[in-house]
Coordinates of C-alpha atoms in Angstrom, one line a residue:
Chain A
M268 CA 0.0 0.0 0.0
D269 CA 1.3 3.5 -0.9
I270 CA 0.5 6.8 0.7
I271 CA -0.7 9.3 -2.0
S272 CA -1.4 12.1 0.5
E273 CA -2.2 12.8 4.1
N274 CA -3.7 16.1 5.2
R275 CA -4.6 17.2 8.7
A276 CA -8.3 17.8 9.0
F277 CA -10.6 18.4 12.0
G278 CA -7.9 17.2 14.4
G279 CA -7.5 13.9 12.5
T280 CA -6.0 12.9 9.2
Q281 CA -7.5 12.7 5.7
G282 CA -5.4 10.2 3.8
V283 CA -5.5 8.9 0.3
Y284 CA -3.9 5.5 -0.4
K285 CA -3.4 3.1 -3.3
H286 CA -2.9 -0.6 -3.4
N287 CA -3.1 -3.6 -5.7
S288 CA -6.6 -5.1 -5.5
H289 CA -6.9 -8.8 -5.6
S290 CA -10.5 -8.6 -6.5
C291 CA -10.3 -6.0 -9.3
H292 CA -6.8 -7.1 -10.6
C293 CA -5.6 -3.5 -10.8
E294 CA -4.4 -0.6 -8.7
M295 CA -7.2 0.9 -6.6
T296 CA -7.3 4.2 -4.7
F297 CA -9.3 5.0 -1.6
G298 CA -9.6 7.8 0.9
L299 CA -9.7 7.2 4.7
F300 CA -10.4 9.8 7.4
L301 CA -9.1 8.9 10.8
P302 CA -10.3 11.0 13.7
E303 CA -7.9 12.0 16.5
E304 CA -9.1 9.1 18.7
A305 CA -7.4 6.6 16.3
K306 CA -4.1 7.6 17.8
V307 CA -5.0 5.8 21.0
G308 CA -6.9 2.9 19.8
P309 CA -9.2 1.3 17.1
V310 CA -12.2 3.4 16.1
P311 CA -15.6 2.5 14.5
V312 CA -15.9 2.7 10.7
I313 CA -18.5 4.2 8.4
W314 CA -18.3 3.3 4.7
Y315 CA -19.3 5.9 2.1
L316 CA -20.0 4.5 -1.3
S317 CA -20.1 7.1 -4.1
G318 CA -22.3 7.5 -7.2
L319 CA -21.9 7.3 -11.0
T320 CA -18.9 9.2 -12.4
C321 CA -17.3 9.7 -8.9
T322 CA -13.9 8.6 -7.7
H323 CA -12.8 8.2 -4.1
E324 CA -12.3 12.0 -4.1
N325 CA -15.7 13.6 -4.7
A326 CA -17.3 12.9 -1.3
M327 CA -14.0 13.3 0.4
V328 CA -13.9 17.0 -0.6
K329 CA -17.5 17.9 -1.1
A330 CA -19.7 16.0 1.4
G331 CA -18.5 17.8 4.5
A332 CA -18.5 14.4 6.4
Q333 CA -15.1 14.6 8.2
Q334 CA -16.2 17.2 10.7
W335 CA -19.1 15.1 12.0
A336 CA -16.9 11.9 11.9
A337 CA -14.3 13.9 14.0
E338 CA -17.1 14.9 16.4
Q339 CA -18.2 11.3 16.8
G340 CA -14.8 9.7 16.8
V341 CA -15.4 7.5 13.8
A342 CA -13.4 6.7 10.7
L343 CA -14.8 7.3 7.2
I344 CA -13.8 5.1 4.2
F345 CA -14.2 6.5 0.7
P346 CA -13.6 3.8 -1.9
D347 CA -13.5 4.4 -5.7
T348 CA -16.6 3.4 -7.7
S349 CA -14.9 1.0 -10.2
P350 CA -11.6 -0.5 -11.3
R351 CA -9.6 1.9 -13.5
G352 CA -6.7 1.9 -15.9
E353 CA -5.8 1.5 -19.5
D354 CA -6.1 -2.2 -19.3
V355 CA -9.5 -2.0 -17.8
A356 CA -12.6 -2.2 -20.0
N357 CA -14.6 1.0 -20.5
D358 CA -17.5 2.5 -22.3
D359 CA -18.2 6.0 -23.7
A360 CA -21.4 6.3 -21.7
Y361 CA -21.0 7.9 -18.2
D362 CA -23.1 5.2 -16.6
L363 CA -21.2 2.1 -17.7
G364 CA -17.7 0.9 -17.2
Q365 CA -15.1 3.0 -15.3
G366 CA -16.8 5.2 -12.7
A367 CA -19.9 3.0 -12.9
G368 CA -19.1 -0.3 -11.2
F369 CA -22.5 -0.7 -9.7
Y370 CA -21.1 -2.7 -6.8
V371 CA -21.5 -6.1 -8.4
N372 CA -19.1 -8.8 -9.5
A373 CA -19.3 -8.9 -13.3
T374 CA -19.7 -12.2 -15.0
Q375 CA -19.8 -11.0 -18.6
K376 CA -17.2 -9.9 -21.1
P377 CA -15.5 -7.5 -21.3
W378 CA -16.2 -6.6 -17.7
A379 CA -15.6 -9.9 -15.8
P380 CA -11.9 -9.8 -15.1
H381 CA -11.8 -6.4 -13.4
F382 CA -15.3 -5.2 -12.4
N383 CA -15.7 -7.0 -9.1
M384 CA -16.7 -4.1 -6.8
W385 CA -18.8 -6.3 -4.6
D386 CA -15.8 -8.4 -3.5
Y387 CA -13.6 -5.3 -3.4
I388 CA -15.8 -3.5 -0.9
T389 CA -16.9 -6.5 1.1
E390 CA -13.6 -8.6 1.2
D391 CA -10.6 -7.1 -0.4
L392 CA -10.6 -3.5 1.1
P393 CA -11.8 -4.6 4.6
S394 CA -8.9 -7.0 5.0
L395 CA -6.4 -4.4 3.9
L396 CA -7.9 -1.8 6.2
Q397 CA -7.9 -4.1 9.2
E398 CA -4.2 -4.8 8.6
E399 CA -3.0 -1.3 8.0
F400 CA -5.1 1.0 10.2
P401 CA -6.5 1.2 13.8
L402 CA -10.1 0.3 12.9
D403 CA -12.6 -1.6 15.0
M404 CA -14.1 -3.8 12.3
S405 CA -16.6 -5.2 14.8
R406 CA -18.3 -1.7 14.6
Q407 CA -19.1 -0.9 11.0
S408 CA -21.9 1.0 9.3
I409 CA -22.4 1.9 5.6
M410 CA -23.9 4.7 3.6
G411 CA -23.9 5.9 0.0
H412 CA -25.2 8.3 -2.6
S413 CA -27.2 7.4 -5.7
M414 CA -25.4 4.3 -7.2
G415 CA -23.5 4.2 -3.9
G416 CA -26.8 4.3 -1.9
H417 CA -27.8 1.2 -4.0
G418 CA -24.5 -0.4 -3.0
A419 CA -24.9 0.4 0.7
L420 CA -28.4 -0.9 0.9
T421 CA -27.8 -4.1 -1.0
M422 CA -24.6 -4.9 0.9
A423 CA -26.2 -4.1 4.3
M424 CA -29.1 -6.5 3.6
A425 CA -27.0 -9.2 1.9
L426 CA -24.5 -9.4 4.8
P427 CA -26.4 -9.8 8.0
G428 CA -24.3 -8.9 11.1
R429 CA -21.7 -6.9 9.1
F430 CA -23.2 -3.4 9.4
R431 CA -25.0 -2.0 12.4
S432 CA -26.9 0.6 10.4
V433 CA -27.3 1.7 6.8
S434 CA -28.3 5.0 5.2
A435 CA -28.5 6.5 1.8
F436 CA -28.8 9.8 0.0
A437 CA -31.0 9.6 -3.1
P438 CA -30.3 5.9 -3.6
I439 CA -31.1 3.9 -6.8
C440 CA -33.8 1.8 -5.0
N441 CA -35.1 -0.5 -7.6
P442 CA -32.5 -1.0 -10.4
T443 CA -34.2 -4.0 -11.9
A444 CA -37.1 -1.7 -12.9
S445 CA -35.0 1.4 -13.9
D446 CA -32.8 2.5 -16.7
W447 CA -30.3 3.1 -14.0
G448 CA -30.0 -0.6 -13.4
R449 CA -31.3 -2.7 -16.2
K450 CA -28.6 -1.5 -18.6
Q451 CA -25.8 -2.1 -16.1
L452 CA -27.1 -5.4 -14.6
S453 CA -27.5 -6.7 -18.1
A454 CA -24.0 -5.7 -19.1
Y455 CA -22.3 -6.9 -16.0
L456 CA -24.4 -9.9 -15.1
G457 CA -26.0 -11.0 -18.4
D458 CA -29.6 -11.2 -19.5
E459 CA -30.7 -13.9 -16.9
E460 CA -32.7 -11.5 -14.7
S461 CA -32.8 -13.9 -11.8
T462 CA -29.2 -13.0 -11.1
W463 CA -30.1 -9.4 -10.7
A464 CA -32.3 -9.7 -7.7
A465 CA -29.4 -9.9 -5.2
H466 CA -28.6 -6.3 -6.4
D467 CA -31.9 -4.6 -6.0
A468 CA -32.6 -3.0 -2.6
T469 CA -36.3 -3.1 -3.0
L470 CA -36.3 -6.8 -3.8
L471 CA -34.0 -7.5 -0.9
M472 CA -36.2 -5.4 1.4
R473 CA -39.2 -7.5 0.4
D474 CA -37.2 -10.7 0.7
K475 CA -35.2 -10.3 3.9
G476 CA -34.9 -6.7 5.2
F477 CA -32.1 -5.3 7.4
D478 CA -31.4 -6.2 11.0
G479 CA -30.9 -2.6 12.2
P480 CA -32.0 0.9 11.5
V481 CA -32.3 2.3 8.0
L482 CA -32.3 6.0 7.0
V483 CA -33.0 7.2 3.5
D484 CA -33.2 10.9 2.3
T485 CA -34.3 11.9 -1.2
G486 CA -34.9 15.4 -2.5
T487 CA -38.3 16.3 -3.9
N488 CA -36.6 18.2 -6.7
D489 CA -34.1 15.4 -7.6
Q490 CA -33.7 15.5 -11.3
F491 CA -33.4 11.7 -11.4
L492 CA -36.4 10.8 -9.2
D493 CA -37.9 8.6 -11.9
L494 CA -34.7 6.5 -12.1
L495 CA -34.3 6.2 -8.3
R496 CA -37.8 4.9 -7.6
P497 CA -37.8 5.7 -3.8
E498 CA -41.6 4.8 -3.8
A499 CA -40.7 1.1 -4.5
L500 CA -38.4 0.9 -1.5
A501 CA -40.8 2.8 0.7
E502 CA -43.6 0.3 -0.2
A503 CA -41.3 -2.6 0.5
A504 CA -39.9 -1.3 3.8
T505 CA -43.3 -0.3 5.1
A506 CA -44.9 -3.7 4.1
R507 CA -42.1 -5.5 6.0
R508 CA -42.4 -3.2 9.1
Q509 CA -38.7 -2.5 8.7
E510 CA -37.2 -0.2 11.3
A511 CA -36.6 2.8 9.0
T512 CA -36.8 6.5 8.4
L513 CA -37.6 7.4 4.8
R514 CA -37.7 11.1 4.1
L515 CA -38.5 13.3 1.1
Q516 CA -36.7 16.6 1.5
K517 CA -38.5 19.5 0.0
G518 CA -36.7 21.4 -2.7
Y519 CA -33.4 19.4 -2.6
D520 CA -31.9 17.9 -5.7
H521 CA -29.3 15.2 -6.5
S522 CA -26.2 17.2 -5.8
Y523 CA -23.6 17.3 -3.0
F524 CA -25.3 20.4 -1.7
F525 CA -28.2 18.0 -0.8
V526 CA -25.8 15.4 0.6
S527 CA -23.8 17.8 2.7
T528 CA -27.0 19.4 4.1
F529 CA -28.1 16.1 5.8
M530 CA -24.6 14.6 6.4
E531 CA -24.6 15.6 10.1
E532 CA -27.8 13.7 10.7
H533 CA -26.6 10.6 8.8
I534 CA -23.3 10.5 10.7
A535 CA -25.1 10.9 14.1
F536 CA -27.5 8.2 13.1
H537 CA -24.7 5.8 12.4
A538 CA -22.7 6.8 15.5
E539 CA -25.7 6.0 17.7
A540 CA -25.7 2.5 16.3
L541 CA -21.9 2.1 16.4
Y542 CA -21.7 3.1 20.0
A543 CA -24.7 1.1 21.2
D544 CA -23.8 -1.6 23.9
Chain B
M138 CA -27.4 38.7 -15.0
D139 CA -28.1 35.1 -15.9
I140 CA -28.7 32.2 -13.5
I141 CA -26.3 29.3 -14.2
S142 CA -27.6 27.1 -11.4
E143 CA -29.5 27.2 -8.1
N144 CA -29.3 24.3 -5.6
R145 CA -31.1 24.0 -2.3
A146 CA -28.6 23.8 0.5
F147 CA -28.9 23.9 4.3
G148 CA -32.4 25.4 4.0
G149 CA -31.2 28.2 1.7
T150 CA -30.0 28.4 -1.9
Q151 CA -26.6 28.1 -3.4
G152 CA -26.7 30.0 -6.7
V153 CA -24.2 30.5 -9.5
Y154 CA -24.7 33.6 -11.7
K155 CA -22.9 35.3 -14.6
H156 CA -23.0 38.9 -15.7
N157 CA -21.1 41.4 -17.8
S158 CA -18.5 43.1 -15.7
H159 CA -18.0 46.8 -16.3
S160 CA -14.6 46.6 -14.5
C161 CA -13.2 43.5 -16.2
H162 CA -14.8 44.1 -19.6
C163 CA -15.8 40.4 -19.8
E164 CA -18.3 38.0 -18.5
M165 CA -17.8 37.1 -14.9
T166 CA -19.2 34.2 -12.8
F167 CA -19.8 34.2 -9.1
G168 CA -21.5 32.0 -6.4
L169 CA -23.9 33.3 -3.8
F170 CA -25.3 31.4 -0.9
L171 CA -28.5 32.9 0.5
P172 CA -29.7 31.5 3.9
E173 CA -33.4 30.8 4.5
E174 CA -33.8 34.2 6.3
A175 CA -33.2 36.0 2.9
K176 CA -36.8 35.1 2.0
V177 CA -38.1 37.5 4.6
G178 CA -35.6 40.4 4.4
P179 CA -32.1 41.5 3.7
V180 CA -29.3 39.5 5.3
P181 CA -25.7 40.4 6.2
V182 CA -22.9 39.5 3.8
I183 CA -19.6 37.7 4.1
W184 CA -17.2 37.8 1.1
Y185 CA -14.9 34.8 0.5
L186 CA -12.0 35.6 -1.8
S187 CA -10.2 32.5 -3.2
G188 CA -6.6 31.7 -4.0
L189 CA -4.4 31.1 -7.0
T190 CA -5.9 28.8 -9.6
C191 CA -9.3 28.8 -8.1
T192 CA -12.6 29.9 -9.7
H193 CA -15.8 30.9 -7.9
E194 CA -16.4 27.2 -7.4
N195 CA -13.6 25.8 -5.3
A196 CA -14.6 27.2 -1.9
M197 CA -18.3 26.9 -2.8
V198 CA -18.0 23.1 -2.9
K199 CA -15.0 22.4 -0.6
A200 CA -14.9 24.9 2.2
G201 CA -18.0 23.7 4.0
A202 CA -19.0 27.3 4.7
Q203 CA -22.7 27.2 3.8
Q204 CA -23.8 25.2 6.9
W205 CA -22.3 27.9 9.2
A206 CA -23.7 30.7 7.1
A207 CA -27.1 29.1 7.3
E208 CA -26.8 28.7 11.1
Q209 CA -25.9 32.4 11.4
G210 CA -28.3 33.7 8.8
V211 CA -25.7 35.4 6.7
A212 CA -25.1 35.3 2.9
L213 CA -21.8 34.2 1.4
I214 CA -20.3 35.6 -1.9
F215 CA -17.8 33.6 -3.8
P216 CA -16.3 35.7 -6.6
D217 CA -14.0 34.4 -9.3
T218 CA -10.2 35.2 -8.9
S219 CA -9.7 36.9 -12.3
P220 CA -11.2 37.9 -15.6
R221 CA -11.5 35.0 -18.0
G222 CA -12.1 34.2 -21.7
E223 CA -10.3 33.8 -25.0
D224 CA -9.9 37.6 -25.4
V225 CA -8.4 38.0 -21.9
A226 CA -4.6 37.9 -21.6
N227 CA -3.1 34.8 -19.9
D228 CA 0.3 33.3 -19.0
D229 CA 1.4 29.7 -18.9
A230 CA 2.4 30.0 -15.2
Y231 CA -0.3 29.0 -12.7
D232 CA 0.5 32.2 -10.7
L233 CA 0.0 34.9 -13.3
G234 CA -2.9 35.8 -15.6
Q235 CA -6.2 33.9 -15.5
G236 CA -6.9 32.5 -12.0
A237 CA -4.3 34.8 -10.5
G238 CA -5.8 38.3 -10.6
F239 CA -4.2 39.2 -7.2
Y240 CA -7.0 41.7 -6.4
V241 CA -5.4 44.7 -8.1
N242 CA -6.3 47.0 -11.0
A243 CA -3.6 46.3 -13.6
T244 CA -1.9 49.3 -15.3
Q245 CA 0.5 47.4 -17.5
K246 CA 0.2 45.6 -20.8
P247 CA -1.2 43.1 -21.6
W248 CA -3.2 43.0 -18.4
A249 CA -4.6 46.5 -18.1
P250 CA -7.9 46.2 -20.0
H251 CA -9.3 43.2 -18.1
F252 CA -7.4 42.6 -14.9
N253 CA -9.3 45.0 -12.6
M254 CA -10.2 42.7 -9.7
W255 CA -9.9 45.5 -7.1
D256 CA -12.7 47.5 -8.8
Y257 CA -14.6 44.3 -9.6
I258 CA -14.8 43.2 -5.9
T259 CA -15.2 46.6 -4.3
E260 CA -17.5 48.4 -6.8
D261 CA -18.8 46.4 -9.7
L262 CA -20.0 43.2 -8.0
P263 CA -21.4 45.0 -4.9
S264 CA -23.7 47.2 -6.9
L265 CA -25.0 44.2 -8.9
L266 CA -25.6 42.3 -5.7
Q267 CA -27.4 45.2 -4.1
E268 CA -29.7 45.4 -7.0
E269 CA -30.5 41.8 -7.5
F270 CA -30.5 40.1 -4.1
P271 CA -31.9 40.7 -0.6
L272 CA -28.5 41.7 1.0
D273 CA -27.9 44.2 3.8
M274 CA -24.9 46.0 2.4
S275 CA -24.5 48.0 5.6
R276 CA -23.4 44.7 7.3
Q277 CA -20.4 43.2 5.4
S278 CA -17.4 41.3 6.4
I279 CA -14.6 39.7 4.3
M280 CA -12.4 36.7 4.4
G281 CA -10.1 34.8 2.0
H282 CA -7.6 32.0 1.5
S283 CA -4.0 32.5 0.4
M284 CA -4.1 35.1 -2.5
G285 CA -7.7 35.7 -1.4
G286 CA -6.5 36.3 2.2
H287 CA -4.2 38.9 0.7
G288 CA -7.2 40.4 -1.1
A289 CA -9.4 40.4 2.0
L290 CA -6.8 42.0 4.3
T291 CA -5.8 44.7 1.9
M292 CA -9.4 45.6 1.0
A293 CA -10.5 45.7 4.6
M294 CA -7.7 48.1 5.5
A295 CA -8.0 50.2 2.4
L296 CA -11.7 50.8 2.7
P297 CA -12.4 51.9 6.3
G298 CA -16.1 51.5 7.3
R299 CA -16.8 49.0 4.5
F300 CA -16.2 45.7 6.4
R301 CA -16.9 45.1 10.1
S302 CA -14.4 42.3 10.4
V303 CA -11.8 40.5 8.3
S304 CA -10.3 37.0 8.5
A305 CA -7.9 35.0 6.4
F306 CA -6.7 31.4 6.0
A307 CA -3.0 31.2 5.2
P308 CA -2.9 34.7 3.6
I309 CA -0.1 36.1 1.5
C310 CA 0.8 38.6 4.1
N311 CA 3.7 40.5 2.7
P312 CA 3.7 40.2 -1.2
T313 CA 6.2 43.0 -1.8
A314 CA 8.8 40.8 0.0
S315 CA 7.7 37.4 -1.5
D316 CA 7.9 35.6 -4.8
W317 CA 4.1 35.3 -4.4
G318 CA 3.8 39.1 -4.9
R319 CA 6.9 40.6 -6.5
K320 CA 6.3 38.8 -9.8
Q321 CA 2.6 39.6 -10.0
L322 CA 2.8 43.2 -8.7
S323 CA 5.6 43.9 -11.2
A324 CA 3.6 42.4 -14.0
Y325 CA 0.3 44.1 -13.2
L326 CA 1.4 47.4 -11.7
G327 CA 4.9 47.9 -13.2
D328 CA 8.3 48.2 -11.7
E329 CA 7.7 51.4 -9.6
E330 CA 7.5 49.7 -6.2
S331 CA 5.8 52.6 -4.5
T332 CA 2.6 51.6 -6.3
W333 CA 2.8 48.1 -4.7
A334 CA 2.4 49.3 -1.1
A335 CA -1.4 49.6 -1.3
H336 CA -1.5 45.9 -2.0
D337 CA 0.6 44.6 0.9
A338 CA -1.3 43.7 4.1
T339 CA 1.8 44.0 6.3
L340 CA 2.6 47.5 5.0
L341 CA -1.1 48.5 5.3
M342 CA -1.1 47.2 8.9
R343 CA 2.0 49.2 9.7
D344 CA 0.5 52.3 8.1
K345 CA -3.1 52.3 9.1
G346 CA -4.4 49.0 10.5
F347 CA -8.1 47.9 10.6
D348 CA -10.9 49.4 12.5
G349 CA -12.4 46.1 13.7
P350 CA -11.4 42.6 14.7
V351 CA -8.9 40.6 12.6
L352 CA -8.6 36.7 12.6
V353 CA -5.8 34.9 10.8
D354 CA -5.1 31.1 10.8
T355 CA -2.0 29.6 9.2
G356 CA -1.0 25.9 9.4
T357 CA 2.4 25.0 10.8
N358 CA 2.9 22.5 8.0
D359 CA 1.8 24.9 5.2
Q360 CA 4.0 24.0 2.2
F361 CA 4.1 27.7 1.2
L362 CA 4.9 29.2 4.6
D363 CA 8.0 31.0 3.3
L364 CA 6.0 32.7 0.6
L365 CA 3.2 33.7 3.0
R366 CA 5.4 35.4 5.6
P367 CA 2.8 35.4 8.4
E368 CA 5.6 36.6 10.7
A369 CA 5.7 39.9 9.0
L370 CA 2.0 40.5 9.5
A371 CA 2.3 39.3 13.1
E372 CA 5.0 41.8 13.9
A373 CA 3.2 44.7 12.2
A374 CA -0.2 43.9 13.9
T375 CA 1.4 43.4 17.3
A376 CA 3.5 46.6 17.0
R377 CA 0.3 48.5 16.1
R378 CA -1.7 47.0 19.0
Q379 CA -4.3 45.9 16.4
E380 CA -7.3 44.0 17.7
A381 CA -6.4 40.7 16.3
T382 CA -6.2 36.9 16.8
L383 CA -3.2 35.4 14.9
R384 CA -3.0 31.6 15.1
L385 CA -0.5 29.0 14.0
Q386 CA -2.4 25.7 13.7
K387 CA -0.3 22.7 14.4
G388 CA 0.1 20.1 11.6
Y389 CA -2.3 21.8 9.1
D390 CA -1.2 22.6 5.5
H391 CA -2.5 24.9 2.8
S392 CA -5.4 22.8 1.6
Y393 CA -9.1 23.1 1.9
F394 CA -9.0 20.4 4.6
F395 CA -7.3 23.2 6.7
V396 CA -9.8 25.8 5.6
S397 CA -12.9 23.7 6.3
T398 CA -11.5 22.7 9.7
F399 CA -11.6 26.3 11.0
M400 CA -14.5 27.6 8.9
E401 CA -17.0 27.3 11.7
E402 CA -14.9 29.6 13.9
H403 CA -14.3 32.2 11.1
I404 CA -18.0 32.4 10.2
A405 CA -18.9 32.8 13.9
F406 CA -16.3 35.5 14.3
H407 CA -17.8 37.5 11.4
A408 CA -21.4 36.9 12.6
E409 CA -20.5 38.4 16.0
A410 CA -19.3 41.6 14.3
L411 CA -22.2 41.6 11.8
Y412 CA -24.9 41.3 14.4
A413 CA -23.3 43.8 16.9
D414 CA -25.5 46.8 17.6

């Protein structure tokens, strides 16, 4: 693992690191904020998964999350959204290929060798983090924005016991019924739609739900509301009697101005779960 | 004036606008955050002047200032750092020409027709803002980062009664004695150094000071510390018995991680002055 940069921030350190990923078979870059408390012992962890077109950097510089993580004494992990590099397949569209990994393990050509973001986030990166940094991996929560909200919700439900809480900003809630989903799941996983269900938060909510609290914020002026389908997740969560807070925020859109506005509440929500018992 | 974008943020609106500048003889872009209180009446104003290479956008997305402005009920103005466009002179160096206006009125070729950032910030943009937005221009404060800290300090001292308080993050304190200054002042104002003194915060502090509180933060690990010369400003302010808080922040560098860490305190500092009497 190589250090790309380390900047002091809010009493802690915002680092950027790169390493060779076993899952993605390429070099991957991630950001990690460690609060001051990490100097004296392991701290709880919140994952932040980013959306389409983002790298590790967007949320790290625009979401305003570090200040609240510092206040709560928790670490923040900002992974990239896909494998990258000249040897890695790509597409001219902004919503397929590099920057658009969709948090799945691709089985189809040309994506299969590198596009394994599910394994990268759930296995590869956690084991590196545990080795290299003072993190308490028994206390993890996860959140994300848009495509990253999709990733956070699906991973939280698919891996019971891993995450204590899950939250999302404007998540893609029902990708098997959306143009933000059908295109990518078809490309990465193939046309057999039964393989898609494991990557649809609404279907997972119907099928199993999440053993912990859920918080989802979506703006009423989100320009992608039709693609996100928050109504599908709301129906599924309510039918299941899932412990959840689902909010429509008046006038907000899909931008980081929306994300940063509600970041304090999301971090506090996760901290409450991370410090319980 | 044209609206480029308006995003809801922290209960208010983060807008980006463009207009034809009389001072710079080109189209100029700026950001303006209006808190929720602006819906019912004029609100106080804090100017944020950015540093070398920045546009109106950098601080707007990375400094985390809007949340504190919303809490205090004040507006934030994010001007660009220079004139721009194909017809505007430029230089290959990052620290001269477009993105490096240095907050002066250029008198030398090829800069003179467009590079009039002093007039732009102190006359042109204020009159547009007063016409178009619910701002209480009798309550203004100013801050900036690096080259923008230089701009904020020099304008605050040169225009008594205009700003109630001034603050800076890692300002260029003594440009007439620094490679961040001598090069630009020579290019924009010519080789007669007597014309430079009006654009040196340390010389202005020695000569006249500021009629209000001053707050300056600089990181002990700032990679440009030798160019900033905070010691010169500290000596001048202390000798004058200027009302001032000058802080060296351990371990912090020149980045927006540093700026955002102390933004809450800077906005609170200005709000106290803006709401006094």
